[in-house]
C-alpha cells in the first residue's frame, strides 16, 4: 500500500506545505487552561470558549478540572470535537476570546 502526499506551493511566497501535516485525521481535541481569580471568574471565561466551540460543533464534548494556583485558579478545559475541521474552525474563532 502506498501513501500519496499532496503538497501545495504558495504562488506568492513559494512556501511548501504537506497537506497531511496540517490536517491530521483524529486531531479533534483542544486543551485550554482557563485562568481566573476564583472559580466563578474562571467558569465565566470558560463559558466564552464553550460558546465559540458550539458555533463550530453543537455536539462538542466539554470536560474540565479545577486547579488552585498561587494567583487564583486554573480550569483545565478539554473540548472534543467530532472532526478535525471543527477543531480548526474553533481555533481560528477562539483567537478573539482571550
Coordinates of N, CA and C in Angstrom, one line a residue, residues 7-88:
X7 N 1.3 18.1 -1.9 CA 2.0 19.3 -1.5 C 1.4 20.5 -2.2
X8 N 1.1 21.6 -1.5 CA 0.6 22.8 -2.0 C 1.8 23.8 -2.0
X9 N 2.0 24.5 -3.1 CA 3.0 25.6 -3.1 C 2.3 26.9 -3.2
X10 N 2.6 27.8 -2.3 CA 2.0 29.1 -2.4 C 2.7 29.9 -3.5
X11 N 1.9 30.4 -4.4 CA 2.4 31.1 -5.5 C 3.0 32.5 -5.1
X12 N 2.6 33.0 -4.0 CA 3.0 34.4 -3.6 C 4.4 34.3 -3.0
X13 N 4.7 33.3 -2.1 CA 5.9 33.2 -1.4 C 6.8 32.0 -1.7
X14 N 6.2 31.0 -2.4 CA 7.0 29.8 -2.7 C 7.0 28.8 -1.5
X15 N 6.3 29.0 -0.4 CA 6.3 28.1 0.7 C 5.6 26.8 0.3
X16 N 6.1 25.7 0.8 CA 5.5 24.4 0.5 C 4.9 23.8 1.8
X17 N 3.7 23.3 1.8 CA 3.1 22.7 2.9 C 2.5 21.3 2.5
X18 N 2.9 20.3 3.3 CA 2.3 19.0 3.0 C 1.0 18.9 3.7
X19 N -0.1 18.7 2.9 CA -1.4 18.8 3.5 C -1.7 17.8 4.6
X20 N -1.1 16.6 4.6 CA -1.3 15.7 5.7 C -0.7 16.1 7.0
X21 N 0.2 17.0 7.0 CA 0.8 17.5 8.3 C 0.0 18.7 8.8
X22 N -0.9 19.3 8.1 CA -1.7 20.4 8.5 C -3.0 19.9 9.1
X23 N -3.6 19.0 8.4 CA -4.9 18.4 8.9 C -4.7 16.9 9.0
X24 N -4.6 16.5 10.3 CA -4.4 15.1 10.6 C -5.7 14.5 11.1
X25 N -6.1 13.3 10.5 CA -7.3 12.7 11.0 C -7.2 12.3 12.4
X26 N -8.2 12.5 13.2 CA -8.2 12.2 14.6 C -7.7 13.3 15.5
X27 N -7.3 14.4 15.0 CA -6.8 15.6 15.7 C -8.0 16.4 16.1
X28 N -8.8 16.0 17.1 CA -10.0 16.7 17.3 C -10.2 17.2 18.8
X29 N -9.1 17.2 19.5 CA -9.2 17.6 20.9 C -8.4 18.9 21.2
X30 N -9.0 19.9 21.9 CA -8.3 21.1 22.3 C -8.3 21.1 23.8
X31 N -7.1 21.5 24.4 CA -7.0 21.6 25.8 C -6.6 23.1 26.1
X32 N -7.4 23.7 26.9 CA -7.2 25.2 27.2 C -7.2 25.4 28.7
X33 N -6.1 25.9 29.2 CA -6.0 26.3 30.6 C -6.7 27.7 30.8
X34 N -7.8 27.7 31.5 CA -8.6 29.0 31.6 C -8.3 29.5 33.1
X35 N -7.6 30.6 33.1 CA -7.2 31.2 34.4 C -8.3 32.2 34.9
X36 N -8.3 32.3 36.3 CA -9.3 33.2 36.9 C -8.9 33.5 38.3
X37 N -9.4 34.6 38.8 CA -9.1 35.0 40.2 C -9.7 34.0 41.2
X38 N -10.9 33.5 40.8 CA -11.6 32.4 41.6 C -12.4 31.5 40.7
X39 N -13.1 30.5 41.2 CA -13.8 29.6 40.3 C -14.8 30.2 39.5
X40 N -15.6 31.2 40.0 CA -16.7 31.8 39.3 C -16.1 32.6 38.1
X41 N -15.0 33.3 38.3 CA -14.3 34.0 37.2 C -13.8 33.1 36.1
X42 N -13.2 32.0 36.5 CA -12.7 31.0 35.6 C -13.8 30.4 34.8
X43 N -14.9 30.0 35.4 CA -16.1 29.4 34.7 C -16.7 30.4 33.8
X44 N -16.7 31.7 34.1 CA -17.3 32.7 33.2 C -16.4 32.8 31.9
X45 N -15.1 32.8 32.1 CA -14.2 32.8 31.0 C -14.3 31.5 30.1
X46 N -14.5 30.4 30.8 CA -14.6 29.1 30.1 C -15.9 29.1 29.3
X47 N -16.9 29.7 29.8 CA -18.2 29.8 29.1 C -18.1 30.4 27.7
X48 N -17.2 31.4 27.6 CA -17.0 32.1 26.3 C -16.4 31.2 25.3
X49 N -15.4 30.3 25.8 CA -14.8 29.3 24.9 C -15.8 28.3 24.5
X50 N -16.7 27.9 25.4 CA -17.7 26.9 25.1 C -18.7 27.4 24.0
X51 N -19.1 28.7 24.2 CA -20.0 29.3 23.2 C -19.4 29.3 21.8
X52 N -18.1 29.6 21.7 CA -17.4 29.6 20.4 C -17.3 28.2 19.9
X53 N -17.0 27.2 20.8 CA -16.9 25.8 20.4 C -18.2 25.3 19.8
X54 N -19.3 25.7 20.4 CA -20.7 25.2 20.0 C -21.1 25.8 18.7
X55 N -20.5 27.0 18.3 CA -20.8 27.5 17.0 C -20.1 26.6 15.9
X56 N -19.0 26.1 16.2 CA -18.3 25.2 15.3 C -18.9 23.8 15.3
X57 N -19.3 23.3 16.5 CA -19.8 22.0 16.7 C -20.8 21.9 17.8
X58 N -22.0 21.9 17.6 CA -23.0 21.9 18.7 C -22.9 20.6 19.6
X59 N -22.3 19.6 19.1 CA -22.1 18.3 19.8 C -20.8 18.3 20.6
X60 N -20.0 19.4 20.7 CA -18.7 19.3 21.3 C -18.9 18.8 22.8
X61 N -17.9 17.9 23.1 CA -17.9 17.4 24.5 C -16.9 18.2 25.3
X62 N -17.4 18.7 26.5 CA -16.6 19.6 27.4 C -16.4 18.9 28.7
X63 N -15.1 18.9 29.1 CA -14.8 18.4 30.5 C -13.7 19.4 31.0
X64 N -13.7 19.4 32.3 CA -12.7 20.4 33.0 C -12.3 19.9 34.3
X65 N -11.2 20.4 34.8 CA -10.7 20.1 36.1 C -10.1 21.3 36.7
X66 N -10.6 21.7 37.9 CA -10.2 22.9 38.6 C -8.9 22.6 39.4
X67 N -8.0 23.6 39.2 CA -6.7 23.5 39.9 C -6.5 24.8 40.6
X68 N -6.1 24.8 41.9 CA -5.8 26.0 42.7 C -4.3 26.3 42.5
X69 N -4.0 27.6 42.1 CA -2.7 28.0 41.9 C -2.4 29.2 42.8
X70 N -1.2 29.7 42.8 CA -0.8 30.8 43.7 C -1.7 32.1 43.5
X71 N -1.9 32.4 42.2 CA -2.6 33.6 41.9 C -4.1 33.5 41.7
X72 N -4.7 32.3 42.0 CA -6.1 32.1 41.8 C -6.4 30.6 41.5
X73 N -7.1 30.4 40.3 CA -7.4 29.1 39.9 C -7.1 28.9 38.4
X74 N -7.0 27.7 38.0 CA -6.9 27.3 36.5 C -7.9 26.2 36.3
X75 N -8.7 26.5 35.3 CA -9.8 25.5 34.9 C -9.2 24.8 33.6
X76 N -8.6 23.6 33.8 CA -8.1 22.9 32.6 C -9.3 22.3 31.9
X77 N -9.5 22.9 30.7 CA -10.7 22.6 29.9 C -10.3 21.8 28.7
X78 N -11.1 20.7 28.5 CA -10.9 19.9 27.3 C -12.1 19.9 26.4
X79 N -11.9 20.3 25.2 CA -13.0 20.3 24.2 C -12.8 19.2 23.1
X80 N -13.7 18.3 23.0 CA -13.5 17.3 22.0 C -14.6 17.5 20.9
X81 N -14.1 17.7 19.7 CA -15.0 18.0 18.5 C -15.2 16.6 17.8
X82 N -16.2 16.6 16.9 CA -16.5 15.4 16.1 C -15.5 15.2 15.0
X83 N -14.8 16.2 14.6 CA -13.8 16.1 13.5 C -12.8 17.2 13.6
X84 N -11.7 17.0 12.9 CA -10.6 17.9 12.9 C -10.9 19.3 12.3
X85 N -11.8 19.3 11.3 CA -12.2 20.6 10.7 C -12.9 21.5 11.7
X86 N -13.8 20.9 12.5 CA -14.5 21.7 13.5 C -13.5 22.2 14.5
X87 N -12.5 21.4 14.9 CA -11.5 21.9 15.8 C -10.7 23.1 15.2
X88 N -10.4 23.0 14.0 CA -9.6 24.1 13.3 C -10.5 25.4 13.2

